mmCIF file of C-alpha atoms and ligand atoms in Angstrom:
data_model
loop_
_atom_site.group_PDB
_atom_site.id
_atom_site.type_symbol
_atom_site.label_atom_id
_atom_site.label_comp_id
_atom_site.label_asym_id
_atom_site.label_seq_id
_atom_site.Cartn_x
_atom_site.Cartn_y
_atom_site.Cartn_z
ATOM 1 C CA MET D 1 -0.036 0.214 -0.222
ATOM 2 C CA ALA D 2 1.129 3.361 -0.953
ATOM 3 C CA GLU D 3 2.251 5.745 2.222
ATOM 4 C CA GLN D 4 0.222 8.363 3.242
ATOM 5 C CA ALA D 5 2.020 11.925 2.534
ATOM 6 C CA PRO D 6 2.258 13.877 5.791
ATOM 7 C CA VAL D 7 -0.697 16.277 6.357
ATOM 8 C CA PHE D 8 2.145 19.316 6.319
ATOM 9 C CA THR D 9 2.649 19.245 3.071
ATOM 10 C CA ASP D 10 -1.035 19.447 1.896
ATOM 11 C CA ARG D 11 -0.780 23.619 1.813
ATOM 12 C CA ARG D 12 -4.126 24.044 0.610
ATOM 13 C CA ARG D 13 -5.383 23.418 4.228
ATOM 14 C CA ALA D 14 -2.352 24.340 5.787
ATOM 15 C CA GLU D 15 -2.821 28.375 4.393
ATOM 16 C CA SER D 16 -6.663 28.071 4.555
ATOM 17 C CA PHE D 17 -7.488 29.155 7.930
ATOM 18 C CA GLY D 18 -7.261 32.432 7.114
ATOM 19 C CA SER D 19 -10.474 32.523 5.501
ATOM 20 C CA VAL D 20 -12.325 31.543 8.480
ATOM 21 C CA ALA D 21 -9.856 33.773 10.459
ATOM 22 C CA GLU D 22 -13.384 35.385 12.780
ATOM 23 C CA ASP D 23 -14.825 32.346 12.867
ATOM 24 C CA TYR D 24 -11.713 30.418 14.164
ATOM 25 C CA ASP D 25 -11.380 33.050 16.585
ATOM 26 C CA ARG D 26 -14.719 32.987 17.906
ATOM 27 C CA TYR D 27 -15.103 29.391 18.446
ATOM 28 C CA ARG D 28 -11.598 27.450 18.226
ATOM 29 C CA PRO D 29 -11.296 26.496 22.088
ATOM 30 C CA ARG D 30 -8.979 27.901 24.412
ATOM 31 C CA TYR D 31 -5.978 25.482 25.819
ATOM 32 C CA PRO D 32 -7.231 23.983 29.495
ATOM 33 C CA ASP D 33 -5.624 26.890 32.233
ATOM 34 C CA ALA D 34 -4.037 23.810 34.049
ATOM 35 C CA LEU D 35 -2.009 23.418 30.968
ATOM 36 C CA ILE D 36 -0.675 27.034 30.468
ATOM 37 C CA ALA D 37 -0.133 27.396 34.112
ATOM 38 C CA ARG D 38 2.436 24.369 33.661
ATOM 39 C CA LEU D 39 4.350 26.101 30.657
ATOM 40 C CA VAL D 40 4.137 29.504 32.811
ATOM 41 C CA THR D 41 7.170 29.027 35.173
ATOM 42 C CA ALA D 42 7.922 32.558 35.833
ATOM 43 C CA PRO D 43 7.074 35.826 34.753
ATOM 44 C CA GLY D 44 9.185 37.322 31.606
ATOM 45 C CA LEU D 45 9.572 33.835 30.475
ATOM 46 C CA ARG D 46 10.611 34.440 26.583
ATOM 47 C CA VAL D 47 7.964 32.432 24.274
ATOM 48 C CA LEU D 48 8.177 32.091 21.014
ATOM 49 C CA ASP D 49 4.599 30.831 19.631
ATOM 50 C CA VAL D 50 4.493 29.138 16.413
ATOM 51 C CA GLY D 51 1.930 29.173 13.708
ATOM 52 C CA ALA D 52 0.458 31.402 16.262
ATOM 53 C CA GLY D 53 -2.637 32.041 13.912
ATOM 54 C CA THR D 54 -5.180 34.691 15.992
ATOM 55 C CA GLY D 55 -3.649 34.683 19.295
ATOM 56 C CA ILE D 56 -5.363 32.145 20.716
ATOM 57 C CA SER D 57 -2.594 30.139 22.418
ATOM 58 C CA SER D 58 -0.210 33.455 22.379
ATOM 59 C CA ALA D 59 -2.640 35.372 24.445
ATOM 60 C CA GLN D 60 -3.384 33.258 27.194
ATOM 61 C CA LEU D 61 0.764 32.811 27.666
ATOM 62 C CA ALA D 62 1.274 36.233 27.622
ATOM 63 C CA GLY D 63 -2.319 36.675 29.967
ATOM 64 C CA ALA D 64 -0.047 34.142 32.784
ATOM 65 C CA GLY D 65 2.712 36.624 32.735
ATOM 66 C CA ALA D 66 5.316 35.408 29.407
ATOM 67 C CA ASP D 67 6.493 37.843 27.038
ATOM 68 C CA VAL D 68 5.362 36.410 23.962
ATOM 69 C CA LEU D 69 6.551 36.718 20.667
ATOM 70 C CA ALA D 70 4.502 34.722 17.698
ATOM 71 C CA VAL D 71 5.373 33.436 14.401
ATOM 72 C CA GLU D 72 2.250 33.311 11.740
ATOM 73 C CA PRO D 73 2.529 32.892 7.809
ATOM 74 C CA ASP D 74 -1.497 33.855 7.461
ATOM 75 C CA ALA D 75 -1.810 37.541 7.376
ATOM 76 C CA GLN D 76 -5.705 37.038 8.120
ATOM 77 C CA MET D 77 -4.978 34.856 11.091
ATOM 78 C CA ALA D 78 -1.992 37.087 12.338
ATOM 79 C CA ALA D 79 -3.806 40.688 12.019
ATOM 80 C CA LEU D 80 -6.339 39.408 14.526
ATOM 81 C CA CYS D 81 -2.805 38.195 17.028
ATOM 82 C CA ALA D 82 -1.678 41.160 16.473
ATOM 83 C CA ALA D 83 -5.034 43.036 17.626
ATOM 84 C CA LYS D 84 -4.281 41.308 20.755
ATOM 85 C CA GLY D 85 -1.373 43.313 21.636
ATOM 86 C CA ILE D 86 0.794 40.175 20.717
ATOM 87 C CA PRO D 87 3.866 41.068 18.372
ATOM 88 C CA VAL D 88 3.734 39.104 15.132
ATOM 89 C CA GLU D 89 6.486 37.781 12.627
ATOM 90 C CA ARG D 90 4.729 36.906 9.585
ATOM 91 C CA ASN D 91 6.188 33.607 7.514
ATOM 92 C CA THR D 92 6.251 30.217 7.916
ATOM 93 C CA PHE D 93 8.302 28.434 11.078
ATOM 94 C CA GLU D 94 11.044 26.709 8.182
ATOM 95 C CA GLN D 95 11.353 30.466 6.647
ATOM 96 C CA TRP D 96 11.644 32.589 9.754
ATOM 97 C CA GLN D 97 14.655 33.903 10.731
ATOM 98 C CA PRO D 98 15.827 33.812 14.469
ATOM 99 C CA ARG D 99 18.534 36.222 13.790
ATOM 100 C CA ASP D 100 20.361 34.853 17.015
ATOM 101 C CA ARG D 101 17.222 35.189 19.404
ATOM 102 C CA THR D 102 16.585 32.261 21.945
ATOM 103 C CA PHE D 103 13.643 31.186 23.938
ATOM 104 C CA ASP D 104 12.533 29.779 27.022
ATOM 105 C CA LEU D 105 10.059 28.167 25.462
ATOM 106 C CA VAL D 106 8.199 27.425 22.464
ATOM 107 C CA THR D 107 4.821 26.649 21.626
ATOM 108 C CA PHE D 108 3.312 24.577 18.812
ATOM 109 C CA GLY D 109 -0.495 25.145 19.660
ATOM 110 C CA GLN D 110 -2.538 22.630 16.791
ATOM 111 C CA SER D 111 0.206 23.559 15.104
ATOM 112 C CA PHE D 112 2.976 21.319 14.796
ATOM 113 C CA HIS D 113 1.492 18.687 12.558
ATOM 114 C CA TRP D 114 1.748 21.818 9.804
ATOM 115 C CA VAL D 115 5.058 22.203 9.708
ATOM 116 C CA ASP D 116 8.190 20.121 7.986
ATOM 117 C CA PRO D 117 9.397 18.351 11.239
ATOM 118 C CA ASP D 118 12.600 17.512 9.827
ATOM 119 C CA VAL D 119 13.150 21.654 8.860
ATOM 120 C CA ALA D 120 11.437 22.066 12.585
ATOM 121 C CA LEU D 121 13.605 19.858 14.946
ATOM 122 C CA PRO D 122 17.175 21.240 14.514
ATOM 123 C CA LYS D 123 15.887 24.658 14.554
ATOM 124 C CA LEU D 124 14.019 24.089 17.454
ATOM 125 C CA ALA D 125 16.882 22.672 19.302
ATOM 126 C CA ARG D 126 19.552 25.808 17.832
ATOM 127 C CA LEU D 127 16.595 28.135 19.194
ATOM 128 C CA LEU D 128 15.964 26.935 23.022
ATOM 129 C CA THR D 129 17.987 27.834 26.187
ATOM 130 C CA PRO D 130 19.982 25.436 27.962
ATOM 131 C CA GLY D 131 16.822 23.871 29.877
ATOM 132 C CA GLY D 132 14.653 25.533 27.524
ATOM 133 C CA ARG D 133 11.022 23.461 26.916
ATOM 134 C CA LEU D 134 9.336 22.529 23.883
ATOM 135 C CA ALA D 135 5.948 22.348 24.456
ATOM 136 C CA LEU D 136 3.459 20.417 21.561
ATOM 137 C CA MET D 137 -0.480 20.742 22.113
ATOM 138 C CA TRP D 138 -3.310 20.241 20.883
ATOM 139 C CA ASN D 139 -7.171 20.759 22.071
ATOM 140 C CA ARG D 140 -8.711 17.070 20.647
ATOM 141 C CA ILE D 141 -12.494 17.674 21.276
ATOM 142 C CA THR D 142 -14.864 14.788 20.400
ATOM 143 C CA ALA D 143 -18.366 14.557 20.666
ATOM 144 C CA ASN D 144 -20.105 12.353 22.894
ATOM 145 C CA ASP D 145 -20.436 8.516 21.564
ATOM 146 C CA SER D 146 -24.032 9.039 21.234
ATOM 147 C CA VAL D 147 -24.407 11.222 18.297
ATOM 148 C CA ARG D 148 -20.083 11.427 16.934
ATOM 149 C CA ARG D 149 -20.755 7.971 14.963
ATOM 150 C CA GLU D 150 -23.743 9.283 13.328
ATOM 151 C CA LEU D 151 -22.035 12.673 12.454
ATOM 152 C CA GLU D 152 -18.769 10.824 11.433
ATOM 153 C CA ARG D 153 -20.785 8.618 8.714
ATOM 154 C CA VAL D 154 -22.155 11.522 7.605
ATOM 155 C CA SER D 155 -19.228 13.731 7.085
ATOM 156 C CA ALA D 156 -17.482 10.257 5.565
ATOM 157 C CA GLN D 157 -19.941 11.307 2.143
ATOM 158 C CA TYR D 158 -18.134 14.505 2.502
ATOM 159 C CA GLY D 159 -14.723 12.753 2.134
ATOM 160 C CA VAL D 160 -14.118 14.307 5.554
ATOM 161 C CA THR D 161 -12.692 11.849 8.520
ATOM 162 C CA THR D 162 -12.536 13.646 11.653
ATOM 163 C CA PRO D 163 -9.429 12.377 12.973
ATOM 164 C CA ALA D 164 -6.812 15.356 13.576
ATOM 165 C CA ALA D 165 -3.039 14.769 12.574
ATOM 166 C CA THR D 166 -2.557 14.094 15.720
ATOM 167 C CA SER D 167 -5.137 12.420 17.528
ATOM 168 C CA GLY D 168 -4.271 9.066 16.610
ATOM 169 C CA SER D 169 -2.134 6.262 18.502
ATOM 170 C CA ASN D 170 -0.139 6.314 15.368
ATOM 171 C CA ALA D 171 1.130 9.887 14.661
ATOM 172 C CA GLU D 172 2.043 10.006 18.334
ATOM 173 C CA THR D 173 4.190 7.526 18.276
ATOM 174 C CA ALA D 174 5.640 8.265 15.194
ATOM 175 C CA LEU D 175 6.093 12.084 16.266
ATOM 176 C CA GLN D 176 7.361 10.564 19.339
ATOM 177 C CA ALA D 177 9.939 8.402 17.686
ATOM 178 C CA LEU D 178 11.242 11.613 15.380
ATOM 179 C CA LEU D 179 11.381 13.242 18.732
ATOM 180 C CA ARG D 180 13.813 10.782 20.662
ATOM 181 C CA ARG D 181 15.307 10.905 17.092
ATOM 182 C CA THR D 182 16.391 14.562 17.755
ATOM 183 C CA GLU D 183 17.497 13.838 21.529
ATOM 184 C CA PHE D 184 14.466 15.401 22.415
ATOM 185 C CA THR D 185 12.939 13.553 25.752
ATOM 186 C CA SER D 186 8.740 14.061 26.551
ATOM 187 C CA GLU D 187 6.702 14.644 29.143
ATOM 188 C CA ARG D 188 2.688 13.616 28.323
ATOM 189 C CA VAL D 189 0.648 15.860 29.898
ATOM 190 C CA GLU D 190 -3.439 15.476 29.413
ATOM 191 C CA VAL D 191 -6.142 17.469 30.718
ATOM 192 C CA ARG D 192 -9.534 16.250 30.309
ATOM 193 C CA GLU D 193 -12.688 18.900 30.161
ATOM 194 C CA GLU D 194 -15.843 18.641 29.866
ATOM 195 C CA LEU D 195 -17.793 20.319 27.427
ATOM 196 C CA HIS D 196 -21.491 21.393 25.840
ATOM 197 C CA TYR D 197 -22.084 22.920 23.119
ATOM 198 C CA SER D 198 -25.080 24.681 21.477
ATOM 199 C CA THR D 199 -25.690 23.286 17.749
ATOM 200 C CA GLU D 200 -24.658 26.305 16.316
ATOM 201 C CA ASP D 201 -21.782 26.759 18.495
ATOM 202 C CA TRP D 202 -20.472 23.314 17.553
ATOM 203 C CA LEU D 203 -21.114 23.351 13.751
ATOM 204 C CA SER D 204 -18.699 26.318 13.532
ATOM 205 C CA LEU D 205 -16.080 25.260 15.289
ATOM 206 C CA VAL D 206 -16.416 22.392 13.106
ATOM 207 C CA PHE D 207 -16.511 24.082 10.003
ATOM 208 C CA THR D 208 -13.138 25.830 11.346
ATOM 209 C CA HIS D 209 -10.985 22.455 10.694
ATOM 210 C CA SER D 210 -9.389 22.577 7.524
ATOM 211 C CA ASN D 211 -10.700 19.640 5.990
ATOM 212 C CA HIS D 212 -14.233 21.351 6.197
ATOM 213 C CA VAL D 213 -12.902 24.688 5.178
ATOM 214 C CA VAL D 214 -11.589 23.300 1.470
ATOM 215 C CA LEU D 215 -14.942 21.709 1.079
ATOM 216 C CA GLU D 216 -16.429 23.354 -1.612
ATOM 217 C CA HIS D 217 -19.559 25.664 -1.305
ATOM 218 C CA ALA D 218 -22.054 23.507 -1.851
ATOM 219 C CA ALA D 219 -21.231 20.779 -0.517
ATOM 220 C CA LYS D 220 -19.474 22.709 3.013
ATOM 221 C CA THR D 221 -23.750 23.981 3.026
ATOM 222 C CA GLU D 222 -25.828 20.977 2.541
ATOM 223 C CA LEU D 223 -23.325 18.986 4.749
ATOM 224 C CA ARG D 224 -23.376 21.247 7.410
ATOM 225 C CA GLY D 225 -27.255 21.608 6.866
ATOM 226 C CA ARG D 226 -27.544 17.554 7.035
ATOM 227 C CA LEU D 227 -25.510 17.762 10.377
ATOM 228 C CA ALA D 228 -27.823 20.270 12.433
ATOM 229 C CA THR D 229 -30.502 17.791 11.670
ATOM 230 C CA LEU D 230 -28.952 15.554 13.154
ATOM 231 C CA ILE D 231 -27.827 16.968 16.514
ATOM 232 C CA GLY D 232 -30.672 18.751 16.176
ATOM 233 C CA ASP D 233 -31.746 21.787 18.837
ATOM 234 C CA ASP D 234 -30.077 19.527 21.812
ATOM 235 C CA GLY D 235 -26.572 20.758 21.180
ATOM 236 C CA VAL D 236 -23.347 18.264 22.044
ATOM 237 C CA ASP D 237 -21.747 16.867 24.619
ATOM 238 C CA ALA D 238 -17.728 16.842 24.131
ATOM 239 C CA VAL D 239 -15.085 15.915 25.872
ATOM 240 C CA ASN D 240 -11.583 17.701 25.251
ATOM 241 C CA GLU D 241 -8.580 15.642 26.169
ATOM 242 C CA ALA D 242 -6.115 18.528 25.729
ATOM 243 C CA LEU D 243 -2.518 17.293 24.659
ATOM 244 C CA ALA D 244 0.810 18.475 25.657
ATOM 245 C CA LEU D 245 4.010 17.127 24.425
ATOM 246 C CA ILE D 246 6.559 19.315 26.640
ATOM 247 C CA CYS D 247 9.955 18.800 25.686
ATOM 248 C CA THR D 248 12.892 19.280 26.817
ATOM 249 C CA ARG D 249 16.476 18.229 24.879
ATOM 250 C CA SER D 250 17.401 15.237 26.780
ATOM 251 C CA ASN D 251 21.940 16.556 26.979
ATOM 252 C CA VAL D 252 20.758 20.168 27.721
ATOM 253 C CA THR D 253 20.162 20.967 31.482
ATOM 254 C CA PRO D 254 19.777 24.328 32.962
ATOM 255 C CA ALA D 255 23.188 22.973 34.946
ATOM 256 C CA SER D 256 24.920 21.997 31.895
ATOM 257 C CA ARG D 257 24.956 25.621 31.707
ATOM 258 C CA GLY D 258 27.975 27.452 30.821
HETATM 259 C C1 SAM S 301 -4.941 25.176 13.388
HETATM 260 S S1 SAM S 301 -4.175 27.024 13.417
HETATM 261 C C2 SAM S 301 -3.140 26.943 14.672
HETATM 262 C C3 SAM S 301 -3.233 28.310 15.833
HETATM 263 C C4 SAM S 301 -3.195 28.412 16.956
HETATM 264 N N1 SAM S 301 -2.191 28.089 17.448
HETATM 265 C C5 SAM S 301 -4.278 27.759 18.070
HETATM 266 O O1 SAM S 301 -4.309 27.488 18.909
HETATM 267 O O2 SAM S 301 -5.532 28.298 17.744
HETATM 268 C C6 SAM S 301 -2.862 26.857 12.362
HETATM 269 C C7 SAM S 301 -1.300 27.584 12.126
HETATM 270 O O3 SAM S 301 -0.612 27.470 11.491
HETATM 271 C C8 SAM S 301 -0.415 28.079 10.479
HETATM 272 N N2 SAM S 301 0.482 27.509 9.851
HETATM 273 C C9 SAM S 301 0.929 26.957 8.800
HETATM 274 N N3 SAM S 301 1.754 25.986 8.041
HETATM 275 C C10 SAM S 301 2.428 26.920 8.607
HETATM 276 C C11 SAM S 301 4.167 27.083 8.647
HETATM 277 N N4 SAM S 301 5.021 26.228 8.025
HETATM 278 N N5 SAM S 301 4.810 27.745 9.687
HETATM 279 C C12 SAM S 301 4.041 28.285 10.648
HETATM 280 N N6 SAM S 301 3.087 28.236 10.777
HETATM 281 C C13 SAM S 301 2.104 27.445 9.694
HETATM 282 C C14 SAM S 301 -1.743 28.174 9.904
HETATM 283 O O4 SAM S 301 -1.830 29.465 8.764
HETATM 284 C C15 SAM S 301 -2.530 28.507 11.183
HETATM 285 O O5 SAM S 301 -2.814 29.380 11.968
#
Protein backbone atom coordinates (compact mmCIF):
# COMPACT_ATOMS: atom_id res chain seq x y z
CA MET A 1 0.00 0.00 0.00
CA ALA A 2 1.35 3.48 -0.87
CA GLU A 3 2.41 5.50 2.17
CA GLN A 4 0.20 8.51 2.96
CA ALA A 5 1.87 11.90 2.50
CA PRO A 6 2.39 13.74 5.80
CA VAL A 7 -0.36 16.27 6.50
CA PHE A 8 1.97 19.32 6.43
CA THR A 9 2.57 18.76 2.70
CA ASP A 10 -1.11 19.56 2.04
CA ARG A 11 -0.49 23.30 1.74
CA ARG A 12 -4.03 23.96 0.52
CA ARG A 13 -5.29 22.94 3.95
CA ALA A 14 -2.33 24.43 5.84
CA GLU A 15 -3.01 27.82 4.25
CA SER A 16 -6.81 27.69 4.45
CA PHE A 17 -7.37 29.15 7.90
CA GLY A 18 -7.29 32.84 6.97
CA SER A 19 -10.61 32.54 5.10
CA VAL A 20 -12.33 31.68 8.40
CA ALA A 21 -10.12 33.74 10.72
CA GLU A 22 -12.93 35.46 12.64
CA ASP A 23 -14.89 32.25 13.25
CA TYR A 24 -11.63 30.53 14.14
CA ASP A 25 -10.94 33.05 16.85
CA ARG A 26 -14.48 33.00 18.14
CA TYR A 27 -15.23 29.28 18.17
CA ARG A 28 -11.92 27.47 18.62
CA PRO A 29 -11.34 26.53 22.25
CA ARG A 30 -8.83 28.09 24.58
CA TYR A 31 -6.24 25.74 26.08
CA PRO A 32 -7.01 24.48 29.60
CA ASP A 33 -5.68 26.88 32.28
CA ALA A 34 -3.91 23.96 33.99
CA LEU A 35 -1.83 23.45 30.85
CA ILE A 36 -0.89 27.12 30.53
CA ALA A 37 0.09 27.15 34.22
CA ARG A 38 2.43 24.18 33.58
CA LEU A 39 4.14 26.15 30.83
CA VAL A 40 4.53 29.65 32.24
CA THR A 41 6.63 28.90 35.26
CA ALA A 42 8.02 32.40 35.78
CA PRO A 43 7.00 35.95 34.83
CA GLY A 44 8.87 37.29 31.82
CA LEU A 45 9.53 33.82 30.37
CA ARG A 46 10.61 34.34 26.75
CA VAL A 47 8.16 32.40 24.58
CA LEU A 48 7.97 31.87 20.83
CA ASP A 49 4.46 30.77 19.78
CA VAL A 50 4.65 29.18 16.33
CA GLY A 51 1.71 28.93 13.96
CA ALA A 52 0.06 31.30 16.39
CA GLY A 53 -3.01 31.82 14.23
CA THR A 54 -5.31 34.42 15.77
CA GLY A 55 -3.25 34.37 18.96
CA ILE A 56 -5.40 32.09 21.10
CA SER A 57 -2.47 30.41 22.82
CA SER A 58 -0.26 33.52 22.55
CA ALA A 59 -2.79 35.61 24.48
CA GLN A 60 -3.19 32.93 27.15
CA LEU A 61 0.58 32.65 27.59
CA ALA A 62 0.96 36.45 27.71
CA GLY A 63 -1.93 36.63 30.20
CA ALA A 64 -0.02 34.24 32.45
CA GLY A 65 2.97 36.60 32.44
CA ALA A 66 5.10 35.39 29.52
CA ASP A 67 6.85 37.66 27.03
CA VAL A 68 5.45 36.24 23.78
CA LEU A 69 6.57 36.58 20.16
CA ALA A 70 4.27 34.97 17.58
CA VAL A 71 5.21 33.52 14.18
CA GLU A 72 2.30 33.13 11.76
CA PRO A 73 2.32 32.98 7.95
CA ASP A 74 -1.30 33.92 7.21
CA ALA A 75 -2.11 37.65 6.96
CA GLN A 76 -5.68 37.46 8.28
CA MET A 77 -4.82 35.17 11.18
CA ALA A 78 -1.77 37.32 12.03
CA ALA A 79 -3.88 40.50 12.01
CA LEU A 80 -6.20 39.13 14.72
CA CYS A 81 -3.20 38.01 16.74
CA ALA A 82 -1.58 41.45 16.49
CA ALA A 83 -4.90 43.05 17.51
CA LYS A 84 -4.47 41.25 20.87
CA GLY A 85 -1.23 43.16 21.41
CA ILE A 86 1.03 40.23 20.51
CA PRO A 87 4.04 41.04 18.29
CA VAL A 88 3.82 38.84 15.18
CA GLU A 89 6.43 37.98 12.56
CA ARG A 90 4.74 36.88 9.34
CA ASN A 91 6.38 33.74 8.03
CA THR A 92 6.31 29.98 8.01
CA PHE A 93 8.46 28.51 10.75
CA GLU A 94 10.69 26.89 8.14
CA GLN A 95 11.47 30.30 6.54
CA TRP A 96 11.46 32.41 9.71
CA GLN A 97 14.84 33.89 10.71
CA PRO A 98 15.66 33.67 14.46
CA ARG A 99 18.56 36.17 14.10
CA ASP A 100 20.45 34.88 17.17
CA ARG A 101 17.38 35.05 19.39
CA THR A 102 16.75 32.20 21.84
CA PHE A 103 13.66 31.31 23.87
CA ASP A 104 12.89 29.63 27.20
CA LEU A 105 9.79 28.04 25.73
CA VAL A 106 8.61 27.40 22.18
CA THR A 107 4.94 26.48 21.77
CA PHE A 108 2.99 25.00 18.88
CA GLY A 109 -0.76 25.13 19.58
CA GLN A 110 -2.52 22.88 17.08
CA SER A 111 0.22 23.74 14.59
CA PHE A 112 3.15 21.32 14.76
CA HIS A 113 1.50 19.04 12.19
CA TRP A 114 1.63 21.94 9.69
CA VAL A 115 5.41 22.27 9.72
CA ASP A 116 8.06 20.01 8.20
CA PRO A 117 9.47 18.24 11.29
CA ASP A 118 12.76 17.47 9.57
CA VAL A 119 13.37 21.22 9.24
CA ALA A 120 11.63 22.29 12.45
CA LEU A 121 13.21 19.99 15.04
CA PRO A 122 16.90 20.81 14.35
CA LYS A 123 15.93 24.50 14.19
CA LEU A 124 14.13 24.19 17.54
CA ALA A 125 17.15 22.55 19.12
CA ARG A 126 19.17 25.69 18.27
CA LEU A 127 16.44 28.10 19.40
CA LEU A 128 16.00 26.91 22.97
CA THR A 129 18.00 28.25 25.88
CA PRO A 130 19.76 25.52 27.94
CA GLY A 131 17.00 23.74 29.83
CA GLY A 132 14.42 25.45 27.59
CA ARG A 133 11.22 23.59 26.70
CA LEU A 134 9.28 22.83 23.57
CA ALA A 135 5.52 22.34 24.05
CA LEU A 136 3.45 20.68 21.33
CA MET A 137 -0.22 21.11 22.25
CA TRP A 138 -3.50 20.00 20.83
CA ASN A 139 -7.05 20.49 22.02
CA ARG A 140 -8.70 17.22 21.01
CA ILE A 141 -12.44 17.72 21.13
CA THR A 142 -14.80 14.90 20.33
CA ALA A 143 -18.56 14.66 20.55
CA ASN A 144 -19.89 12.04 22.92
CA ASP A 145 -20.46 8.56 21.52
CA SER A 146 -24.24 8.96 21.29
CA VAL A 147 -23.96 11.36 18.32
CA ARG A 148 -20.35 10.98 17.17
CA ARG A 149 -20.72 7.89 14.98
CA GLU A 150 -23.60 9.38 13.04
CA LEU A 151 -21.79 12.71 12.56
CA GLU A 152 -18.72 10.82 11.32
CA ARG A 153 -20.76 8.62 8.98
CA VAL A 154 -22.41 11.61 7.29
CA SER A 155 -19.18 13.66 7.18
CA ALA A 156 -17.33 10.74 5.54
CA GLN A 157 -19.77 10.98 2.61
CA TYR A 158 -18.21 14.40 1.90
CA GLY A 159 -14.67 13.04 2.20
CA VAL A 160 -14.25 14.56 5.66
CA THR A 161 -12.68 12.31 8.25
CA THR A 162 -12.60 13.61 11.78
CA PRO A 163 -9.34 12.51 13.38
CA ALA A 164 -6.87 15.37 13.49
CA ALA A 165 -3.29 14.82 12.47
CA THR A 166 -2.26 13.97 15.99
CA SER A 167 -5.24 12.34 17.54
CA GLY A 168 -4.44 8.81 16.44
CA SER A 169 -2.03 6.77 18.52
CA ASN A 170 -0.02 5.94 15.35
CA ALA A 171 0.57 9.62 14.64
CA GLU A 172 1.66 10.19 18.21
CA THR A 173 4.00 7.19 18.20
CA ALA A 174 5.61 8.47 14.99
CA LEU A 175 6.00 11.93 16.50
CA GLN A 176 7.56 10.53 19.70
CA ALA A 177 10.07 8.61 17.57
CA LEU A 178 10.96 11.78 15.66
CA LEU A 179 11.45 13.68 18.92
CA ARG A 180 13.75 10.99 20.28
CA ARG A 181 15.79 11.04 17.07
CA THR A 182 16.42 14.76 17.59
CA GLU A 183 17.32 14.11 21.24
CA PHE A 184 14.16 15.57 22.73
CA THR A 185 12.77 13.84 25.81
CA SER A 186 9.06 14.40 26.18
CA GLU A 187 6.64 14.38 29.06
CA ARG A 188 3.03 13.67 28.13
CA VAL A 189 0.46 15.87 29.89
CA GLU A 190 -3.26 15.37 29.38
CA VAL A 191 -6.02 17.58 30.71
CA ARG A 192 -9.63 16.52 30.32
CA GLU A 193 -12.58 18.91 30.16
CA GLU A 194 -16.28 18.15 29.74
CA LEU A 195 -17.95 20.62 27.40
CA HIS A 196 -21.37 21.43 26.02
CA TYR A 197 -21.96 23.24 22.72
CA SER A 198 -25.15 24.62 21.25
CA THR A 199 -25.83 23.13 17.81
CA GLU A 200 -24.73 26.32 16.01
CA ASP A 201 -21.57 26.73 18.10
CA TRP A 202 -20.61 23.10 17.47
CA LEU A 203 -21.07 23.49 13.72
CA SER A 204 -19.19 26.80 13.70
CA LEU A 205 -16.29 25.10 15.48
CA VAL A 206 -16.27 22.08 13.18
CA PHE A 207 -16.31 24.25 10.05
CA THR A 208 -13.06 25.99 11.11
CA HIS A 209 -11.20 22.68 10.66
CA SER A 210 -9.12 22.76 7.50
CA ASN A 211 -10.70 19.64 6.02
CA HIS A 212 -14.08 21.42 6.23
CA VAL A 213 -12.74 24.84 5.19
CA VAL A 214 -11.51 23.49 1.84
CA LEU A 215 -14.85 21.88 0.90
CA GLU A 216 -16.68 23.39 -2.08
CA HIS A 217 -19.30 25.94 -1.04
CA ALA A 218 -22.30 23.77 -2.03
CA ALA A 219 -20.94 20.69 -0.23
CA LYS A 220 -20.21 22.77 2.85
CA THR A 221 -23.74 24.17 2.98
CA GLU A 222 -25.31 20.77 2.45
CA LEU A 223 -23.11 19.03 5.03
CA ARG A 224 -23.75 21.74 7.60
CA GLY A 225 -27.50 21.39 7.08
CA ARG A 226 -27.40 17.60 7.41
CA LEU A 227 -25.29 17.77 10.58
CA ALA A 228 -27.64 20.39 12.06
CA THR A 229 -30.60 18.07 11.45
CA LEU A 230 -28.77 15.13 13.00
CA ILE A 231 -27.85 17.06 16.14
CA GLY A 232 -31.26 18.66 16.58
CA ASP A 233 -31.87 21.38 19.15
CA ASP A 234 -30.11 19.88 22.17
CA GLY A 235 -26.57 20.67 21.09
CA VAL A 236 -23.56 18.45 21.63
CA ASP A 237 -21.96 17.09 24.77
CA ALA A 238 -18.27 16.76 24.11
CA VAL A 239 -14.97 16.14 25.78
CA ASN A 240 -11.65 17.88 25.29
CA GLU A 241 -8.72 15.58 25.95
CA ALA A 242 -6.10 18.30 25.63
CA LEU A 243 -2.63 16.92 25.07
CA ALA A 244 0.74 18.57 25.51
CA LEU A 245 4.06 16.96 24.80
CA ILE A 246 6.47 19.00 26.90
CA CYS A 247 9.94 18.36 25.56
CA THR A 248 13.46 19.16 26.66
CA ARG A 249 16.72 18.37 24.94
CA SER A 250 18.06 15.19 26.52
CA ASN A 251 21.66 16.37 26.69
CA VAL A 252 21.10 19.98 27.73
CA THR A 253 19.98 20.95 31.24
CA PRO A 254 20.21 24.23 33.15
CA ALA A 255 22.97 22.60 35.24
CA SER A 256 25.09 22.00 32.13
CA ARG A 257 24.90 25.67 31.15
CA GLY A 258 28.21 27.50 30.66
C1 LIG B 1 -4.87 25.15 13.47
S1 LIG B 1 -4.13 26.74 13.41
C2 LIG B 1 -3.51 26.96 15.09
C3 LIG B 1 -3.58 28.40 15.57
C4 LIG B 1 -3.30 28.64 17.04
N1 LIG B 1 -1.97 28.24 17.43
C5 LIG B 1 -4.31 27.95 17.94
O1 LIG B 1 -3.90 27.25 18.85
O2 LIG B 1 -5.50 28.14 17.75
C6 LIG B 1 -2.66 26.39 12.54
C7 LIG B 1 -1.88 27.64 12.16
O3 LIG B 1 -0.62 27.24 11.63
C8 LIG B 1 -0.29 28.12 10.58
N2 LIG B 1 0.70 27.46 9.70
C9 LIG B 1 0.50 26.70 8.61
N3 LIG B 1 1.68 26.32 8.10
C10 LIG B 1 2.66 26.83 8.89
C11 LIG B 1 4.09 26.80 8.88
N4 LIG B 1 4.75 26.12 7.95
N5 LIG B 1 4.76 27.48 9.83
C12 LIG B 1 4.08 28.15 10.80
N6 LIG B 1 2.74 28.20 10.87
C13 LIG B 1 2.02 27.56 9.93
C14 LIG B 1 -1.63 28.40 9.90
O4 LIG B 1 -1.61 29.60 9.14
C15 LIG B 1 -2.57 28.48 11.10
O5 LIG B 1 -2.74 29.78 11.57
